[in-house]
CSV table of N, CA and C in Angstrom, one decimal:
chain,number,residue,atom,x,y,z
A,1,MET,N,9.6,7.8,-37.8
A,1,MET,CA,10.3,7.7,-36.6
A,1,MET,C,11.4,6.7,-36.7
A,2,THR,N,12.6,7.1,-36.3
A,2,THR,CA,13.7,6.2,-36.4
A,2,THR,C,13.6,5.0,-35.4
A,3,PRO,N,14.3,3.9,-35.7
A,3,PRO,CA,14.2,2.7,-34.8
A,3,PRO,C,14.6,3.1,-33.3
A,4,GLY,N,15.6,4.0,-33.2
A,4,GLY,CA,16.0,4.4,-31.8
A,4,GLY,C,15.0,5.1,-31.1
A,5,LYS,N,14.3,6.0,-31.8
A,5,LYS,CA,13.2,6.8,-31.2
A,5,LYS,C,12.0,5.9,-30.8
A,6,VAL,N,11.7,4.9,-31.7
A,6,VAL,CA,10.6,4.0,-31.4
A,6,VAL,C,11.0,3.2,-30.1
A,7,ALA,N,12.2,2.7,-30.0
A,7,ALA,CA,12.6,1.9,-28.9
A,7,ALA,C,12.5,2.7,-27.6
A,8,ALA,N,13.0,4.0,-27.7
A,8,ALA,CA,13.0,4.9,-26.5
A,8,ALA,C,11.5,5.2,-26.1
A,9,SER,N,10.7,5.4,-27.1
A,9,SER,CA,9.3,5.6,-26.8
A,9,SER,C,8.6,4.4,-26.2
A,10,GLU,N,8.9,3.2,-26.7
A,10,GLU,CA,8.3,2.0,-26.1
A,10,GLU,C,8.8,1.8,-24.7
A,11,ALA,N,10.1,2.1,-24.4
A,11,ALA,CA,10.7,2.0,-23.1
A,11,ALA,C,10.0,2.9,-22.1
A,12,ARG,N,9.8,4.2,-22.5
A,12,ARG,CA,9.1,5.1,-21.7
A,12,ARG,C,7.7,4.8,-21.4
A,13,SER,N,6.9,4.3,-22.5
A,13,SER,CA,5.5,4.0,-22.3
A,13,SER,C,5.4,2.7,-21.4
A,14,GLY,N,6.3,1.9,-21.4
A,14,GLY,CA,6.2,0.6,-20.6
A,14,GLY,C,6.6,0.8,-19.1
A,15,THR,N,7.1,1.9,-18.7
A,15,THR,CA,7.6,2.1,-17.3
A,15,THR,C,6.4,2.2,-16.4
A,16,TRP,N,5.2,2.6,-16.8
A,16,TRP,CA,4.1,2.6,-15.9
A,16,TRP,C,3.8,1.2,-15.4
A,17,LEU,N,3.8,0.2,-16.3
A,17,LEU,CA,3.6,-1.2,-15.9
A,17,LEU,C,4.6,-1.7,-14.9
A,18,THR,N,5.9,-1.3,-15.2
A,18,THR,CA,7.0,-1.7,-14.4
A,18,THR,C,6.8,-1.1,-13.0
A,19,ALA,N,6.4,0.2,-12.9
A,19,ALA,CA,6.3,0.9,-11.7
A,19,ALA,C,5.1,0.2,-10.9
A,20,ILE,N,4.0,-0.1,-11.5
A,20,ILE,CA,2.9,-0.8,-10.8
A,20,ILE,C,3.4,-2.2,-10.3
A,21,ARG,N,4.1,-2.9,-11.1
A,21,ARG,CA,4.6,-4.2,-10.7
A,21,ARG,C,5.5,-4.1,-9.5
A,22,PHE,N,6.4,-3.2,-9.5
A,22,PHE,CA,7.3,-3.0,-8.3
A,22,PHE,C,6.5,-2.6,-7.1
A,23,TYR,N,5.6,-1.6,-7.3
A,23,TYR,CA,4.8,-1.1,-6.2
A,23,TYR,C,4.0,-2.3,-5.5
A,24,LEU,N,3.3,-3.1,-6.3
A,24,LEU,CA,2.5,-4.2,-5.8
A,24,LEU,C,3.4,-5.2,-5.1
A,25,ALA,N,4.5,-5.6,-5.7
A,25,ALA,CA,5.4,-6.5,-5.1
A,25,ALA,C,6.0,-6.0,-3.7
A,26,LEU,N,6.4,-4.8,-3.7
A,26,LEU,CA,6.9,-4.2,-2.5
A,26,LEU,C,5.8,-4.0,-1.5
A,27,THR,N,4.6,-3.7,-1.9
A,27,THR,CA,3.5,-3.6,-1.0
A,27,THR,C,3.1,-5.0,-0.4
A,28,VAL,N,3.2,-6.0,-1.1
A,28,VAL,CA,2.9,-7.4,-0.6
A,28,VAL,C,3.9,-7.7,0.5
A,29,VAL,N,5.2,-7.5,0.2
A,29,VAL,CA,6.2,-7.8,1.2
A,29,VAL,C,6.1,-6.9,2.4
A,30,GLY,N,6.0,-5.6,2.2
A,30,GLY,CA,5.9,-4.7,3.3
A,30,GLY,C,4.7,-4.9,4.2
A,31,HIS,N,3.5,-5.1,3.6
A,31,HIS,CA,2.3,-5.3,4.4
A,31,HIS,C,2.4,-6.7,5.2
A,32,LEU,N,2.9,-7.7,4.5
A,32,LEU,CA,3.0,-9.0,5.1
A,32,LEU,C,3.9,-8.9,6.4
A,33,ILE,N,5.0,-8.3,6.2
A,33,ILE,CA,6.0,-8.1,7.4
A,33,ILE,C,5.3,-7.3,8.5
A,34,TRP,N,4.6,-6.2,8.1
A,34,TRP,CA,4.0,-5.3,9.1
A,34,TRP,C,2.9,-6.0,9.8
A,35,GLU,N,2.0,-6.7,9.1
A,35,GLU,CA,0.9,-7.5,9.7
A,35,GLU,C,1.5,-8.5,10.7
A,36,ALA,N,2.5,-9.2,10.4
A,36,ALA,CA,3.1,-10.2,11.3
A,36,ALA,C,3.7,-9.5,12.5
A,37,LEU,N,4.3,-8.4,12.3
A,37,LEU,CA,5.0,-7.7,13.5
A,37,LEU,C,3.9,-7.0,14.4
A,38,GLN,N,2.8,-6.6,13.9
A,38,GLN,CA,1.8,-5.9,14.7
A,38,GLN,C,0.8,-6.8,15.3
A,39,LEU,N,0.9,-8.1,15.0
A,39,LEU,CA,-0.1,-9.1,15.5
A,39,LEU,C,-0.2,-9.0,17.1
A,40,PRO,N,0.9,-8.9,17.8
A,40,PRO,CA,0.8,-8.8,19.3
A,40,PRO,C,-0.1,-7.6,19.8
A,41,LEU,N,-0.3,-6.7,18.9
A,41,LEU,CA,-1.1,-5.5,19.3
A,41,LEU,C,-2.6,-5.7,19.2
A,42,TYR,N,-3.0,-7.0,18.8
A,42,TYR,CA,-4.4,-7.4,18.7
A,42,TYR,C,-4.6,-8.5,19.6
A,43,THR,N,-5.9,-8.7,20.1
A,43,THR,CA,-6.2,-9.8,21.0
A,43,THR,C,-6.0,-11.2,20.5
A,44,ILE,N,-6.0,-11.3,19.2
A,44,ILE,CA,-5.8,-12.6,18.6
A,44,ILE,C,-4.4,-13.2,19.0
A,45,TRP,N,-3.5,-12.4,19.3
A,45,TRP,CA,-2.2,-12.8,19.7
A,45,TRP,C,-2.3,-13.7,21.0
A,46,VAL,N,-3.2,-13.4,21.9
A,46,VAL,CA,-3.4,-14.2,23.1
A,46,VAL,C,-4.5,-15.2,22.9
A,47,THR,N,-5.6,-14.8,22.2
A,47,THR,CA,-6.8,-15.7,22.2
A,47,THR,C,-6.8,-16.7,21.0
A,48,GLY,N,-6.0,-16.4,19.9
A,48,GLY,CA,-6.1,-17.2,18.7
A,48,GLY,C,-5.0,-18.3,18.7
A,49,THR,N,-5.4,-19.3,17.9
A,49,THR,CA,-4.4,-20.4,17.7
A,49,THR,C,-3.4,-19.9,16.7
A,50,ALA,N,-2.3,-20.7,16.5
A,50,ALA,CA,-1.3,-20.3,15.6
A,50,ALA,C,-1.9,-20.3,14.2
A,51,ARG,N,-2.8,-21.2,13.9
A,51,ARG,CA,-3.5,-21.3,12.6
A,51,ARG,C,-4.3,-20.0,12.4
A,52,GLU,N,-5.1,-19.6,13.4
A,52,GLU,CA,-5.9,-18.4,13.3
A,52,GLU,C,-5.0,-17.2,13.1
A,53,GLN,N,-3.9,-17.1,13.8
A,53,GLN,CA,-3.0,-16.0,13.7
A,53,GLN,C,-2.4,-15.9,12.3
A,54,ALA,N,-2.0,-17.1,11.7
A,54,ALA,CA,-1.4,-17.1,10.4
A,54,ALA,C,-2.5,-16.7,9.4
A,55,PHE,N,-3.7,-17.2,9.5
A,55,PHE,CA,-4.8,-16.8,8.6
A,55,PHE,C,-5.0,-15.3,8.7
A,56,ALA,N,-5.0,-14.8,9.9
A,56,ALA,CA,-5.3,-13.3,10.0
A,56,ALA,C,-4.2,-12.5,9.3
A,57,VAL,N,-2.9,-12.9,9.4
A,57,VAL,CA,-1.8,-12.2,8.8
A,57,VAL,C,-2.0,-12.3,7.2
A,58,VAL,N,-2.3,-13.5,6.7
A,58,VAL,CA,-2.4,-13.6,5.3
A,58,VAL,C,-3.7,-12.9,4.8
A,59,HIS,N,-4.8,-13.1,5.5
A,59,HIS,CA,-6.1,-12.4,5.1
A,59,HIS,C,-5.9,-10.9,5.1
A,60,CYS,N,-5.3,-10.3,6.2
A,60,CYS,CA,-5.2,-8.9,6.3
A,60,CYS,C,-4.2,-8.4,5.2
A,61,THR,N,-3.1,-9.1,5.0
A,61,THR,CA,-2.2,-8.7,3.9
A,61,THR,C,-2.9,-8.7,2.6
A,62,GLY,N,-3.7,-9.7,2.3
A,62,GLY,CA,-4.5,-9.7,1.0
A,62,GLY,C,-5.4,-8.4,0.9
A,63,GLY,N,-6.1,-8.1,2.0
A,63,GLY,CA,-6.9,-6.9,2.1
A,63,GLY,C,-6.0,-5.6,1.8
A,64,ASP,N,-4.9,-5.6,2.5
A,64,ASP,CA,-3.9,-4.5,2.3
A,64,ASP,C,-3.6,-4.3,0.8
A,65,VAL,N,-3.3,-5.4,0.2
A,65,VAL,CA,-2.9,-5.3,-1.3
A,65,VAL,C,-4.0,-4.8,-2.1
A,66,LEU,N,-5.2,-5.3,-1.8
A,66,LEU,CA,-6.4,-4.8,-2.6
A,66,LEU,C,-6.6,-3.3,-2.3
A,67,ILE,N,-6.4,-2.9,-1.1
A,67,ILE,CA,-6.6,-1.4,-0.8
A,67,ILE,C,-5.5,-0.6,-1.6
A,68,ALA,N,-4.3,-1.2,-1.5
A,68,ALA,CA,-3.2,-0.5,-2.2
A,68,ALA,C,-3.4,-0.4,-3.7
A,69,LEU,N,-3.9,-1.5,-4.3
A,69,LEU,CA,-4.1,-1.5,-5.8
A,69,LEU,C,-5.3,-0.6,-6.1
A,70,SER,N,-6.4,-0.6,-5.3
A,70,SER,CA,-7.5,0.2,-5.5
A,70,SER,C,-7.2,1.7,-5.4
A,71,GLY,N,-6.4,2.0,-4.4
A,71,GLY,CA,-6.0,3.4,-4.2
A,71,GLY,C,-5.1,3.9,-5.3
A,72,LEU,N,-4.2,3.1,-5.8
A,72,LEU,CA,-3.3,3.5,-6.9
A,72,LEU,C,-4.1,3.7,-8.2
A,73,ILE,N,-5.0,2.7,-8.5
A,73,ILE,CA,-5.8,2.9,-9.7
A,73,ILE,C,-6.7,4.1,-9.6
A,74,ALA,N,-7.3,4.3,-8.5
A,74,ALA,CA,-8.2,5.5,-8.3
A,74,ALA,C,-7.3,6.8,-8.5
A,75,ALA,N,-6.2,6.8,-7.9
A,75,ALA,CA,-5.3,8.0,-8.0
A,75,ALA,C,-4.9,8.2,-9.5
A,76,LEU,N,-4.5,7.1,-10.2
A,76,LEU,CA,-4.1,7.2,-11.6
A,76,LEU,C,-5.2,7.7,-12.4
A,77,VAL,N,-6.4,7.2,-12.2
A,77,VAL,CA,-7.6,7.7,-13.0
A,77,VAL,C,-7.9,9.1,-12.7
A,78,LEU,N,-7.9,9.5,-11.5
A,78,LEU,CA,-8.3,10.9,-11.1
A,78,LEU,C,-7.2,11.9,-11.4
A,79,ILE,N,-6.0,11.7,-11.2
A,79,ILE,CA,-5.0,12.7,-11.4
A,79,ILE,C,-3.7,12.3,-12.1
A,80,GLY,N,-3.7,11.1,-12.6
A,80,GLY,CA,-2.5,10.6,-13.2
A,80,GLY,C,-2.3,11.2,-14.6
A,81,SER,N,-1.1,11.0,-15.2
A,81,SER,CA,-0.9,11.5,-16.5
A,81,SER,C,-0.4,10.4,-17.4
A,82,ASN,N,-0.4,10.7,-18.7
A,82,ASN,CA,0.0,9.7,-19.7
A,82,ASN,C,1.5,9.3,-19.5
A,83,ASP,N,2.3,10.2,-18.9
A,83,ASP,CA,3.7,10.0,-18.7
A,83,ASP,C,4.0,9.4,-17.3
A,84,TRP,N,3.0,9.0,-16.5
A,84,TRP,CA,3.3,8.4,-15.2
A,84,TRP,C,4.1,7.2,-15.4
A,85,PRO,N,5.1,6.9,-14.6
A,85,PRO,CA,5.5,7.5,-13.4
A,85,PRO,C,6.5,8.7,-13.6
A,86,GLN,N,6.9,9.0,-14.8
A,86,GLN,CA,7.9,10.1,-15.0
A,86,GLN,C,7.3,11.4,-14.6
A,87,ALA,N,6.0,11.6,-14.8
A,87,ALA,CA,5.3,12.8,-14.5
A,87,ALA,C,4.1,12.5,-13.5
A,88,ALA,N,3.9,13.4,-12.6
A,88,ALA,CA,2.8,13.3,-11.7
A,88,ALA,C,3.0,12.2,-10.6
A,89,PHE,N,4.2,11.7,-10.5
A,89,PHE,CA,4.4,10.6,-9.6
A,89,PHE,C,4.1,11.0,-8.1
A,90,ALA,N,4.6,12.1,-7.7
A,90,ALA,CA,4.3,12.5,-6.3
A,90,ALA,C,2.9,12.7,-6.0
A,91,ARG,N,2.2,13.3,-7.0
A,91,ARG,CA,0.7,13.6,-6.8
A,91,ARG,C,0.0,12.3,-6.7
A,92,VAL,N,0.3,11.4,-7.6
A,92,VAL,CA,-0.4,10.1,-7.6
A,92,VAL,C,-0.1,9.3,-6.3
A,93,ALA,N,1.1,9.3,-5.9
A,93,ALA,CA,1.5,8.6,-4.7
A,93,ALA,C,0.8,9.2,-3.4
A,94,ALA,N,0.8,10.5,-3.4
A,94,ALA,CA,0.2,11.2,-2.2
A,94,ALA,C,-1.3,10.9,-2.2
A,95,LEU,N,-2.0,10.9,-3.3
A,95,LEU,CA,-3.4,10.6,-3.3
A,95,LEU,C,-3.7,9.1,-3.0
A,96,ALA,N,-2.9,8.2,-3.5
A,96,ALA,CA,-3.1,6.8,-3.2
A,96,ALA,C,-2.8,6.5,-1.7
A,97,LEU,N,-1.8,7.2,-1.2
A,97,LEU,CA,-1.5,7.0,0.2
A,97,LEU,C,-2.6,7.6,1.1
A,98,THR,N,-3.2,8.7,0.7
A,98,THR,CA,-4.3,9.3,1.4
A,98,THR,C,-5.5,8.4,1.4
A,99,ILE,N,-5.8,7.8,0.2
A,99,ILE,CA,-6.9,6.9,0.1
A,99,ILE,C,-6.7,5.7,1.0
A,100,GLY,N,-5.5,5.2,1.1
A,100,GLY,CA,-5.2,4.0,2.0
A,100,GLY,C,-5.4,4.4,3.4
A,101,VAL,N,-4.9,5.6,3.9
A,101,VAL,CA,-5.1,6.0,5.2
A,101,VAL,C,-6.6,6.2,5.6
A,102,LEU,N,-7.3,6.8,4.7
A,102,LEU,CA,-8.7,7.0,4.9
A,102,LEU,C,-9.5,5.7,5.0
A,103,TYR,N,-9.2,4.8,4.1
A,103,TYR,CA,-9.9,3.5,4.1
A,103,TYR,C,-9.6,2.8,5.4
A,104,THR,N,-8.3,2.8,5.8
A,104,THR,CA,-7.9,2.0,7.0
A,104,THR,C,-8.5,2.6,8.2
A,105,THR,N,-8.6,3.9,8.3
A,105,THR,CA,-9.3,4.6,9.4
A,105,THR,C,-10.7,4.1,9.5
A,106,PHE,N,-11.4,4.1,8.4
A,106,PHE,CA,-12.8,3.6,8.4
A,106,PHE,C,-12.9,2.2,8.7
A,107,SER,N,-12.0,1.3,8.2
A,107,SER,CA,-12.1,-0.1,8.4
A,107,SER,C,-11.8,-0.4,9.8
A,108,GLU,N,-10.8,0.2,10.4
A,108,GLU,CA,-10.5,-0.1,11.8
A,108,GLU,C,-11.6,0.3,12.7
A,109,TRP,N,-12.2,1.5,12.5
A,109,TRP,CA,-13.4,1.9,13.3
A,109,TRP,C,-14.5,0.9,13.1
A,110,LEU,N,-14.9,0.5,11.8
A,110,LEU,CA,-16.0,-0.4,11.6
A,110,LEU,C,-15.7,-1.7,12.2
A,111,ASN,N,-14.5,-2.3,12.1
A,111,ASN,CA,-14.3,-3.6,12.6
A,111,ASN,C,-14.0,-3.7,14.0
A,112,VAL,N,-13.5,-2.6,14.7
A,112,VAL,CA,-13.3,-2.7,16.1
A,112,VAL,C,-14.5,-2.2,16.9
A,113,ALA,N,-15.0,-1.0,16.5
A,113,ALA,CA,-16.0,-0.3,17.3
A,113,ALA,C,-17.4,-0.8,16.9
A,114,VAL,N,-17.7,-1.1,15.6
A,114,VAL,CA,-19.1,-1.4,15.2
A,114,VAL,C,-19.3,-2.9,15.2
A,115,ARG,N,-18.5,-3.6,14.4
A,115,ARG,CA,-18.7,-5.1,14.2
A,115,ARG,C,-18.1,-5.9,15.2
A,116,ALA,N,-17.1,-5.4,15.9
A,116,ALA,CA,-16.3,-6.1,16.9
A,116,ALA,C,-15.7,-7.4,16.2
A,117,SER,N,-15.2,-7.3,15.0
A,117,SER,CA,-14.6,-8.4,14.2
A,117,SER,C,-13.2,-8.7,14.8
A,118,TRP,N,-12.6,-7.7,15.3
A,118,TRP,CA,-11.3,-7.9,15.9
A,118,TRP,C,-11.2,-6.8,17.0
A,119,ALA,N,-10.2,-7.0,17.9
A,119,ALA,CA,-10.0,-6.1,19.0
A,119,ALA,C,-8.5,-5.8,19.3
A,120,TYR,N,-8.3,-4.6,19.8
A,120,TYR,CA,-6.9,-4.2,20.1
A,120,TYR,C,-6.5,-4.8,21.5
A,121,SER,N,-5.3,-5.2,21.6
A,121,SER,CA,-4.8,-5.6,23.0
A,121,SER,C,-4.5,-4.3,23.7
A,122,PRO,N,-4.3,-4.4,25.0
A,122,PRO,CA,-3.9,-3.2,25.8
A,122,PRO,C,-2.6,-2.5,25.3
A,123,ASN,N,-1.8,-3.2,24.6
A,123,ASN,CA,-0.5,-2.7,24.1
A,123,ASN,C,-0.7,-1.8,22.9
A,124,MET,N,-1.8,-1.8,22.2
A,124,MET,CA,-2.0,-1.0,21.0
A,124,MET,C,-2.1,0.5,21.4
A,125,PRO,N,-1.2,1.3,20.8
A,125,PRO,CA,-1.3,2.7,21.0
A,125,PRO,C,-2.6,3.2,20.3
A,126,ILE,N,-3.3,4.1,20.9
A,126,ILE,CA,-4.6,4.5,20.3
A,126,ILE,C,-4.5,6.0,19.9
A,127,VAL,N,-5.2,6.3,18.8
A,127,VAL,CA,-5.3,7.7,18.3
A,127,VAL,C,-6.8,8.0,18.3
A,128,PRO,N,-7.2,9.0,19.1
A,128,PRO,CA,-8.6,9.4,19.0
A,128,PRO,C,-8.9,10.2,17.8
A,129,LEU,N,-9.7,9.7,16.9
A,129,LEU,CA,-10.1,10.5,15.7
A,129,LEU,C,-11.6,10.6,15.6
A,130,LEU,N,-12.1,11.8,15.6
A,130,LEU,CA,-13.5,12.1,15.4
A,130,LEU,C,-14.4,11.2,16.3
A,131,GLY,N,-14.0,11.1,17.5
A,131,GLY,CA,-14.8,10.3,18.5
A,131,GLY,C,-14.5,8.8,18.4
A,132,ALA,N,-13.7,8.3,17.5
A,132,ALA,CA,-13.4,6.9,17.4
A,132,ALA,C,-12.0,6.7,18.0
A,133,ARG,N,-11.7,5.5,18.3
A,133,ARG,CA,-10.4,5.1,18.9
A,133,ARG,C,-9.8,4.2,17.8
A,134,ILE,N,-8.8,4.7,17.1
A,134,ILE,CA,-8.1,4.0,16.0
A,134,ILE,C,-6.7,3.6,16.5
A,135,GLY,N,-6.3,2.4,16.1
A,135,GLY,CA,-4.9,1.9,16.5
A,135,GLY,C,-3.9,2.7,15.7
A,136,LEU,N,-2.8,3.1,16.4
A,136,LEU,CA,-1.7,3.8,15.8
A,136,LEU,C,-1.0,3.0,14.8
A,137,ALA,N,-0.8,1.7,15.1
A,137,ALA,CA,0.0,0.8,14.2
A,137,ALA,C,-0.6,0.7,12.8
A,138,PRO,N,-1.9,0.4,12.7
A,138,PRO,CA,-2.4,0.4,11.3
A,138,PRO,C,-2.3,1.7,10.6
A,139,LEU,N,-2.5,2.8,11.3
A,139,LEU,CA,-2.3,4.1,10.6
A,139,LEU,C,-0.9,4.3,10.1
A,140,LEU,N,0.1,4.0,11.0
A,140,LEU,CA,1.5,4.1,10.6
A,140,LEU,C,1.8,3.2,9.4
A,141,GLN,N,1.2,2.0,9.5
A,141,GLN,CA,1.4,1.0,8.4
A,141,GLN,C,1.0,1.6,7.0
A,142,TRP,N,-0.1,2.4,7.0
A,142,TRP,CA,-0.6,2.9,5.8
A,142,TRP,C,0.0,4.2,5.4
A,143,ILE,N,1.0,4.7,6.2
A,143,ILE,CA,1.8,5.8,5.8
A,143,ILE,C,3.2,5.3,5.4
A,144,ILE,N,3.7,4.4,6.2
A,144,ILE,CA,5.1,4.0,6.0
A,144,ILE,C,5.3,3.0,4.8
A,145,VAL,N,4.5,1.9,4.8
A,145,VAL,CA,4.6,0.9,3.8
A,145,VAL,C,4.4,1.5,2.4
A,146,PRO,N,3.3,2.2,2.1
A,146,PRO,CA,3.1,2.7,0.8
A,146,PRO,C,4.2,3.8,0.4
A,147,ALA,N,4.6,4.6,1.4
A,147,ALA,CA,5.6,5.6,1.1
A,147,ALA,C,6.9,4.9,0.6
A,148,ILE,N,7.3,3.9,1.3
A,148,ILE,CA,8.6,3.2,0.9
A,148,ILE,C,8.4,2.4,-0.4
A,149,ALA,N,7.2,1.8,-0.6
A,149,ALA,CA,6.9,1.1,-1.8
A,149,ALA,C,6.9,2.0,-3.0
A,150,PHE,N,6.3,3.2,-2.9
A,150,PHE,CA,6.3,4.2,-3.9
A,150,PHE,C,7.7,4.7,-4.2
A,151,ALA,N,8.5,5.0,-3.2
A,151,ALA,CA,9.8,5.6,-3.4
A,151,ALA,C,10.7,4.5,-4.1
A,152,LEU,N,10.7,3.3,-3.7
A,152,LEU,CA,11.5,2.3,-4.3
A,152,LEU,C,11.0,1.9,-5.7
A,153,SER,N,9.7,1.9,-5.9
A,153,SER,CA,9.2,1.6,-7.3
A,153,SER,C,9.5,2.7,-8.2
A,154,ARG,N,9.6,3.9,-7.8
A,154,ARG,CA,10.0,5.0,-8.7
A,154,ARG,C,11.5,4.8,-9.1
A,155,VAL,N,12.3,4.5,-8.2
A,155,VAL,CA,13.7,4.3,-8.5
A,155,VAL,C,13.9,3.0,-9.4
A,156,LEU,N,13.2,2.0,-9.1
A,156,LEU,CA,13.4,0.7,-9.8
A,156,LEU,C,12.8,0.7,-11.2
A,157,SER,N,11.8,1.6,-11.4
A,157,SER,CA,11.2,1.6,-12.7
A,157,SER,C,11.7,2.7,-13.7
A,158,ARG,N,12.7,3.4,-13.3
A,158,ARG,CA,13.2,4.4,-14.2
A,158,ARG,C,13.7,3.7,-15.5
A,159,PRO,N,13.4,4.3,-16.6
A,159,PRO,CA,13.9,3.7,-17.9
A,159,PRO,C,15.4,3.8,-18.0
A,160,VAL,N,16.0,2.8,-18.5
A,160,VAL,CA,17.4,2.8,-18.7
A,160,VAL,C,17.7,3.5,-20.0
A,161,SER,N,18.7,4.4,-19.9
A,161,SER,CA,19.0,5.2,-21.1
A,161,SER,C,19.9,4.4,-22.0
A,162,SER,N,19.6,4.5,-23.3
A,162,SER,CA,20.5,3.9,-24.3
A,162,SER,C,21.6,4.9,-24.7
A,163,PRO,N,22.8,4.4,-25.0
A,163,PRO,CA,23.8,5.3,-25.6
A,163,PRO,C,23.2,6.0,-26.8
A,164,VAL,N,23.7,7.2,-27.1
A,164,VAL,CA,23.3,7.9,-28.3
A,164,VAL,C,23.5,7.1,-29.5
A,165,GLY,N,22.5,7.0,-30.4
A,165,GLY,CA,22.6,6.3,-31.6
A,165,GLY,C,22.2,4.8,-31.6
A,166,GLN,N,22.0,4.3,-30.3
A,166,GLN,CA,21.7,2.9,-30.2
A,166,GLN,C,20.3,2.8,-29.7
A,167,PRO,N,19.5,1.8,-30.1
A,167,PRO,CA,18.2,1.6,-29.6
A,167,PRO,C,18.1,1.0,-28.2
């Protein structure tokens, strides 16, 4: 293999790590912003101290990042390809997003209806799902934030082409 082909092969094989890094970084930022903006839709906005509110935003963002990472890894293991993100990108993104939405639906139901770990304020739009009342904001969060993060990470992780004959 010529040096140019080796370098091109290494660049292609390294883009999966770049894509994951961009996705996670964008996910952290996106979920942090979303968690802060949706805080008034939970009762902690009225009942909690500033410290409790800040903790909730950071704690929930950490959970969101773990969900995002778990969903991505599960999707890559189940349906990813060796050429990801150049191949099977949309499939992996769709499955990871689906895992995030399903987990969030379960978590919201468990923590609001069963454990009463947190509660929605009257301002939270509600979606009735399978007899449960799930907040619209967290569902939208798990559609919008990962979709944007995946789209941007795909663009940002594209390998840079070298001019012909140069590594």
